[in-house]
């Protein structure tokens, strides 16, 4: 975002009995498609979205929305929400005439300007009010915008619905990271590329498959568990290890780093690396527990060792000559 300009003005309009003038701040933000001007009324209210308006052709925000927002019964609403009135480029009062040959943004590009406005204001959600062309712009934005729609879709991609509903400190942390990321527009581009990805077209025994050792890891509550299971079914079973991790959602490297570290070490050992590596703390703790039980019943201890190894998600340290499917 290159340039930000801010001018504070006070609107002169008829006031209701007992009503005080409402301060307005007009801002101008540079976007990939040119500058856009918007005016903010009120202050943000905790846990409430902003009301954002977009006017029709031939109007600006004042001529399109002032009669509505000055209406008496509307005052109860506007006292409870901050308002953002967007003027389409060149439609704001006092705007200069565009030079000859200027290419006006398409309606889709006008919609793509809205994330720049919200990022500047640090707003995460909006209630859109549009008329005519403005309604189209807001509808287009609702399909691809970066308020609760895309940010929440990204969170739904990263974490399971169970994780999101619990709203743990981890979820709150990553929701804040994504929603307030300074490179939010770049994240949207990456997200769009992901959604436009091509199928890898893996086929077990076919020409298109991975010929190197592979370890697939998925949490038992992951949003894409079925997709990972399907991927495993299409890979070479002599080269693939599949790990389903209990008590883990979409990001096991965040929720179960100990188990994943242990599994990764065994995977590397299976490839011939780190043969003399020491055990992880997780393995040591389990080994100590099982060793103490060995004095009671050696046979039962050996059985439990195999069971615990599977439950922990450890992988065979031999060459990857078979598929190892374990749950931990």
Short mmCIF file of C-alpha atoms in Angstrom, two decimals:
data_model
loop_
_atom_site.label_atom_id
_atom_site.label_comp_id
_atom_site.label_asym_id
_atom_site.label_seq_id
_atom_site.Cartn_x
_atom_site.Cartn_y
_atom_site.Cartn_z
CA UNK A 1 0.00 0.00 0.00
CA UNK A 2 1.90 3.01 -1.23
CA UNK A 3 0.27 6.19 0.00
CA UNK A 4 -2.32 7.01 2.64
CA UNK A 5 -3.92 10.40 2.93
CA UNK A 6 -6.29 11.44 5.67
CA UNK A 7 -8.46 14.50 5.95
CA UNK A 8 -10.85 15.12 8.84
CA UNK A 9 -14.10 16.90 8.06
CA UNK A 10 -17.34 17.49 9.86
CA UNK A 11 -20.55 16.99 7.93
CA UNK A 12 -23.14 19.74 7.98
CA UNK A 13 -26.55 18.10 8.01
CA UNK A 14 -29.90 18.48 9.78
CA UNK A 15 -29.74 17.16 13.30
CA UNK A 16 -32.44 15.48 15.30
CA UNK A 17 -33.37 16.95 18.69
CA UNK A 18 -30.58 16.15 21.13
CA UNK A 19 -28.32 14.82 18.40
CA UNK A 20 -24.72 16.02 18.18
CA UNK A 21 -22.73 16.31 14.94
CA UNK A 22 -21.05 13.10 13.91
CA UNK A 23 -17.36 13.40 13.10
CA UNK A 24 -16.25 11.91 9.79
CA UNK A 25 -12.79 11.04 8.57
CA UNK A 26 -12.07 10.78 4.86
CA UNK A 27 -9.20 8.55 3.76
CA UNK A 28 -7.55 7.78 0.44
CA UNK A 29 -5.73 4.48 -0.08
CA UNK A 30 -3.61 3.33 -2.99
CA UNK A 31 -4.56 -0.08 -4.36
CA UNK A 32 -3.25 -2.19 -7.26
CA UNK A 33 -5.98 -0.57 -9.40
CA UNK A 34 -5.56 3.04 -8.33
CA UNK A 35 -6.62 5.23 -5.46
CA UNK A 36 -9.95 4.81 -3.66
CA UNK A 37 -11.55 7.25 -1.23
CA UNK A 38 -13.80 6.32 1.67
CA UNK A 39 -15.30 8.10 4.65
CA UNK A 40 -15.61 6.64 8.13
CA UNK A 41 -18.27 7.61 10.68
CA UNK A 42 -18.16 6.53 14.31
CA UNK A 43 -15.73 4.31 16.15
CA UNK A 44 -15.36 0.52 15.92
CA UNK A 45 -17.50 -1.42 18.37
CA UNK A 46 -16.04 -4.56 20.00
CA UNK A 47 -17.12 -7.81 18.32
CA UNK A 48 -19.30 -5.96 15.80
CA UNK A 49 -18.77 -5.65 12.07
CA UNK A 50 -18.59 -2.36 10.24
CA UNK A 51 -21.34 -1.25 7.89
CA UNK A 52 -19.77 -0.64 4.48
CA UNK A 53 -21.71 1.05 1.68
CA UNK A 54 -21.10 1.22 -2.07
CA UNK A 55 -23.15 3.57 -4.25
CA UNK A 56 -24.68 3.22 -7.72
CA UNK A 57 -23.62 4.77 -11.04
CA UNK A 58 -24.11 8.54 -11.26
CA UNK A 59 -24.06 8.97 -7.49
CA UNK A 60 -21.52 9.19 -4.69
CA UNK A 61 -21.89 8.04 -1.10
CA UNK A 62 -23.60 11.26 -0.04
CA UNK A 63 -26.20 11.46 -2.77
CA UNK A 64 -26.87 7.72 -2.54
CA UNK A 65 -26.95 7.07 1.20
CA UNK A 66 -27.25 10.31 3.16
CA UNK A 67 -31.08 10.37 3.15
CA UNK A 68 -31.14 6.83 4.52
CA UNK A 69 -28.57 7.33 7.26
CA UNK A 70 -30.04 10.68 8.31
CA UNK A 71 -33.51 9.14 8.70
CA UNK A 72 -34.70 9.31 12.29
CA UNK A 73 -35.31 5.62 12.87
CA UNK A 74 -31.87 4.83 11.44
CA UNK A 75 -30.12 6.64 14.31
CA UNK A 76 -30.49 3.72 16.68
CA UNK A 77 -28.65 1.52 14.17
CA UNK A 78 -25.82 3.88 13.34
CA UNK A 79 -25.09 4.47 17.02
CA UNK A 80 -24.19 0.80 17.30
CA UNK A 81 -21.98 0.40 14.24
CA UNK A 82 -19.01 2.13 12.66
CA UNK A 83 -19.79 3.05 9.03
CA UNK A 84 -17.51 3.06 6.00
CA UNK A 85 -18.85 4.84 2.89
CA UNK A 86 -16.82 4.01 -0.21
CA UNK A 87 -16.74 6.32 -3.21
CA UNK A 88 -15.89 4.65 -6.50
CA UNK A 89 -12.69 6.14 -8.03
CA UNK A 90 -13.31 9.65 -9.35
CA UNK A 91 -16.82 9.83 -7.85
CA UNK A 92 -15.92 11.58 -4.61
CA UNK A 93 -16.74 15.29 -4.25
CA UNK A 94 -14.07 17.49 -5.82
CA UNK A 95 -12.46 14.62 -7.74
CA UNK A 96 -10.43 15.74 -10.78
CA UNK A 97 -11.33 14.56 -14.28
CA UNK A 98 -9.33 11.50 -15.30
CA UNK A 99 -6.86 12.11 -18.15
CA UNK A 100 -7.73 11.12 -21.69
CA UNK A 101 -7.20 7.41 -22.24
CA UNK A 102 -7.50 6.51 -18.57
CA UNK A 103 -8.61 2.88 -18.13
CA UNK A 104 -11.30 2.80 -15.47
CA UNK A 105 -11.22 -0.26 -13.19
CA UNK A 106 -13.66 -3.07 -13.92
CA UNK A 107 -16.32 -3.88 -11.34
CA UNK A 108 -14.29 -6.94 -10.37
CA UNK A 109 -11.27 -4.72 -9.79
CA UNK A 110 -13.38 -2.32 -7.73
CA UNK A 111 -14.28 -5.30 -5.55
CA UNK A 112 -10.59 -6.16 -5.25
CA UNK A 113 -9.96 -2.70 -3.78
CA UNK A 114 -12.09 -3.43 -0.72
CA UNK A 115 -9.50 -5.63 1.07
CA UNK A 116 -7.08 -2.68 0.92
CA UNK A 117 -9.66 -0.52 2.69
CA UNK A 118 -10.32 -3.10 5.39
CA UNK A 119 -6.67 -3.81 5.93
CA UNK A 120 -5.96 -0.11 6.40
CA UNK A 121 -8.80 0.20 8.90
CA UNK A 122 -7.93 -3.12 10.54
CA UNK A 123 -11.51 -4.34 10.12
CA UNK A 124 -12.11 -8.07 9.84
CA UNK A 125 -15.84 -8.24 9.04
CA UNK A 126 -18.39 -6.01 7.35
CA UNK A 127 -22.10 -5.73 6.64
CA UNK A 128 -22.35 -4.59 3.03
CA UNK A 129 -25.01 -2.17 1.80
CA UNK A 130 -24.92 -1.65 -1.97
CA UNK A 131 -27.19 -0.12 -4.60
CA UNK A 132 -27.13 -1.11 -8.28
CA UNK A 133 -23.52 -1.24 -9.46
CA UNK A 134 -22.44 -0.98 -5.84
CA UNK A 135 -24.47 -4.07 -4.99
CA UNK A 136 -22.63 -5.95 -7.74
CA UNK A 137 -19.25 -4.81 -6.40
CA UNK A 138 -20.10 -6.00 -2.89
CA UNK A 139 -21.50 -9.28 -4.21
CA UNK A 140 -18.30 -9.88 -6.18
CA UNK A 141 -16.29 -9.07 -3.08
CA UNK A 142 -18.35 -11.50 -0.99
CA UNK A 143 -17.29 -14.26 -3.39
CA UNK A 144 -13.55 -13.49 -3.19
CA UNK A 145 -13.06 -10.98 -0.40
CA UNK A 146 -10.65 -11.10 2.50
CA UNK A 147 -12.92 -10.46 5.45
CA UNK A 148 -14.45 -13.33 7.35
CA UNK A 149 -15.02 -15.20 4.07
CA UNK A 150 -11.50 -15.92 2.88
CA UNK A 151 -9.74 -15.67 6.23
CA UNK A 152 -12.23 -18.10 7.72
CA UNK A 153 -11.93 -20.35 4.67
CA UNK A 154 -8.18 -20.43 5.15
CA UNK A 155 -8.64 -21.30 8.82
CA UNK A 156 -11.08 -24.03 7.75
CA UNK A 157 -8.36 -25.29 5.44
CA UNK A 158 -5.75 -25.31 8.21
CA UNK A 159 -7.87 -26.60 11.10
CA UNK A 160 -10.84 -28.89 11.65
CA UNK A 161 -14.29 -27.61 12.61
CA UNK A 162 -13.83 -29.24 16.01
CA UNK A 163 -10.66 -27.22 16.56
CA UNK A 164 -12.29 -24.00 15.38
CA UNK A 165 -15.33 -24.50 17.59
CA UNK A 166 -13.10 -24.98 20.65
CA UNK A 167 -11.40 -21.68 19.81
CA UNK A 168 -8.25 -22.60 21.71
CA UNK A 169 -5.30 -20.26 22.20
CA UNK A 170 -3.71 -21.85 19.12
CA UNK A 171 -6.75 -21.03 16.97
CA UNK A 172 -6.94 -17.50 18.33
CA UNK A 173 -3.25 -17.02 17.60
CA UNK A 174 -3.47 -18.12 13.98
CA UNK A 175 -6.76 -16.33 13.37
CA UNK A 176 -5.04 -13.13 14.49
CA UNK A 177 -1.98 -13.87 12.33
CA UNK A 178 -4.08 -14.36 9.19
CA UNK A 179 -6.64 -11.62 9.76
CA UNK A 180 -4.06 -8.95 10.56
CA UNK A 181 -1.27 -10.09 8.26
CA UNK A 182 0.45 -7.09 6.62
CA UNK A 183 0.68 -9.10 3.37
CA UNK A 184 -3.00 -10.00 3.30
CA UNK A 185 -3.29 -9.36 -0.45
CA UNK A 186 -0.38 -11.73 -1.09
CA UNK A 187 -2.07 -14.40 1.02
CA UNK A 188 -5.18 -14.02 -1.13
CA UNK A 189 -3.12 -14.56 -4.29
CA UNK A 190 -1.54 -17.69 -2.81
CA UNK A 191 -4.98 -18.91 -1.71
CA UNK A 192 -6.41 -18.35 -5.19
CA UNK A 193 -3.51 -20.28 -6.73
CA UNK A 194 -4.16 -23.15 -4.34
CA UNK A 195 -7.84 -23.23 -5.26
CA UNK A 196 -6.92 -23.30 -8.97
CA UNK A 197 -4.48 -26.19 -8.55
CA UNK A 198 -4.51 -29.13 -10.95
CA UNK A 199 -5.03 -32.72 -9.84
CA UNK A 200 -1.76 -34.62 -9.46
CA UNK A 201 -3.42 -37.65 -11.09
CA UNK A 202 -1.48 -40.18 -9.03
CA UNK A 203 -2.21 -43.76 -10.01
CA UNK A 204 -0.89 -46.78 -8.13
CA UNK A 205 1.06 -48.89 -10.57
CA UNK A 206 0.67 -46.25 -13.29
CA UNK A 207 3.12 -43.90 -14.96
CA UNK A 208 2.30 -40.97 -12.68
CA UNK A 209 3.34 -41.77 -9.12
CA UNK A 210 6.04 -40.85 -6.65
CA UNK A 211 9.04 -43.15 -6.93
CA UNK A 212 10.81 -41.86 -3.81
CA UNK A 213 10.14 -42.74 -0.17
CA UNK A 214 7.08 -40.89 1.14
CA UNK A 215 5.71 -40.33 4.63
CA UNK A 216 2.10 -39.13 4.70
CA UNK A 217 0.91 -37.64 8.00
CA UNK A 218 -2.64 -36.59 8.83
CA UNK A 219 -4.42 -35.77 12.07
CA UNK A 220 -7.43 -37.85 12.97
CA UNK A 221 -9.48 -34.63 13.10
CA UNK A 222 -7.92 -33.01 10.04
CA UNK A 223 -10.29 -31.29 7.59
CA UNK A 224 -8.67 -33.16 4.70
CA UNK A 225 -8.24 -36.58 6.29
CA UNK A 226 -10.18 -38.34 3.52
CA UNK A 227 -8.05 -36.70 0.83
CA UNK A 228 -4.83 -37.88 2.49
CA UNK A 229 -6.21 -41.41 2.86
CA UNK A 230 -7.15 -41.39 -0.82
CA UNK A 231 -3.67 -40.11 -1.74
CA UNK A 232 -2.13 -42.97 0.22
CA UNK A 233 -4.24 -45.47 -1.74
CA UNK A 234 -2.78 -44.15 -5.00
CA UNK A 235 0.90 -44.24 -4.03
CA UNK A 236 3.39 -47.10 -4.29
CA UNK A 237 2.92 -49.17 -1.11
CA UNK A 238 6.58 -50.22 -1.15
CA UNK A 239 7.67 -46.59 -0.87
CA UNK A 240 4.96 -45.12 1.35
CA UNK A 241 4.49 -44.82 5.10
CA UNK A 242 1.14 -43.52 6.34
CA UNK A 243 0.71 -42.02 9.80
CA UNK A 244 -2.67 -41.06 11.27
CA UNK A 245 -2.11 -39.04 14.41
CA UNK A 246 -4.59 -39.13 17.27
CA UNK A 247 -5.64 -35.98 19.10
CA UNK A 248 -4.41 -33.89 16.22
CA UNK A 249 -6.26 -31.71 13.75
CA UNK A 250 -5.11 -30.15 10.53
CA UNK A 251 -1.69 -29.00 11.74
CA UNK A 252 0.07 -31.88 13.59
CA UNK A 253 3.38 -30.01 13.46
CA UNK A 254 1.73 -27.48 15.79
CA UNK A 255 -0.37 -29.72 18.01
CA UNK A 256 1.79 -32.87 18.24
CA UNK A 257 5.40 -31.85 17.50
CA UNK A 258 6.81 -34.60 19.74
CA UNK A 259 5.04 -37.44 17.98
CA UNK A 260 5.80 -35.99 14.58
CA UNK A 261 9.49 -35.56 15.43
CA UNK A 262 9.69 -39.19 16.50
CA UNK A 263 7.94 -40.41 13.36
CA UNK A 264 10.14 -38.25 11.12
CA UNK A 265 13.30 -39.59 12.77
CA UNK A 266 12.23 -43.18 12.09
CA UNK A 267 11.41 -42.23 8.52
CA UNK A 268 14.91 -40.81 8.04
CA UNK A 269 16.43 -43.90 9.60
CA UNK A 270 14.42 -45.99 7.15
CA UNK A 271 16.14 -44.10 4.36
CA UNK A 272 19.55 -44.98 5.84
CA UNK A 273 20.23 -41.73 7.70
CA UNK A 274 20.85 -41.08 11.39
CA UNK A 275 21.26 -44.79 12.17
CA UNK A 276 22.96 -44.03 15.49
CA UNK A 277 20.63 -41.17 16.46
CA UNK A 278 19.49 -41.06 20.06
CA UNK A 279 15.86 -41.60 20.91
CA UNK A 280 13.52 -38.66 21.32
CA UNK A 281 12.23 -37.68 24.74
CA UNK A 282 8.91 -39.28 23.81
CA UNK A 283 10.60 -42.61 23.02
CA UNK A 284 12.76 -42.43 26.14
CA UNK A 285 9.78 -41.84 28.40
CA UNK A 286 7.89 -44.73 26.86
CA UNK A 287 10.94 -47.00 26.99
CA UNK A 288 11.49 -46.22 30.67
CA UNK A 289 7.85 -46.94 31.45
CA UNK A 290 7.92 -50.21 29.56
CA UNK A 291 11.23 -51.26 31.10
CA UNK A 292 9.83 -50.91 34.59
CA UNK A 293 6.95 -53.15 33.60
CA UNK A 294 9.31 -55.78 32.16
CA UNK A 295 10.31 -57.06 35.60
CA UNK A 296 6.70 -58.05 36.18
CA UNK A 297 6.02 -59.85 32.94
CA UNK A 298 8.63 -59.99 30.17
CA UNK A 299 6.33 -61.43 27.53
CA UNK A 300 3.62 -58.91 28.25
CA UNK A 301 6.24 -56.14 28.12
CA UNK A 302 7.35 -57.17 24.65
CA UNK A 303 3.75 -57.20 23.50
CA UNK A 304 3.16 -53.75 24.97
CA UNK A 305 6.31 -52.44 23.30
CA UNK A 306 4.93 -53.33 19.88
CA UNK A 307 1.58 -51.84 20.79
CA UNK A 308 3.08 -48.61 22.09
CA UNK A 309 5.27 -48.32 19.02
CA UNK A 310 2.19 -48.39 16.80
CA UNK A 311 0.29 -46.01 19.01
CA UNK A 312 3.12 -43.51 18.93
CA UNK A 313 3.22 -43.51 15.16
CA UNK A 314 6.82 -44.66 14.91
CA UNK A 315 7.85 -46.03 11.57
CA UNK A 316 10.00 -49.01 10.71
CA UNK A 317 13.71 -48.19 10.70
CA UNK A 318 14.32 -50.66 7.89
CA UNK A 319 14.26 -49.81 4.20
CA UNK A 320 10.90 -48.59 2.90
CA UNK A 321 9.93 -51.91 1.35
CA UNK A 322 6.33 -51.96 2.55
CA UNK A 323 3.49 -49.68 3.53
CA UNK A 324 3.36 -48.97 7.24
CA UNK A 325 -0.04 -47.69 8.33
CA UNK A 326 -0.18 -46.78 12.00
CA UNK A 327 -2.25 -44.66 14.30
CA UNK A 328 -0.84 -42.76 17.23
#
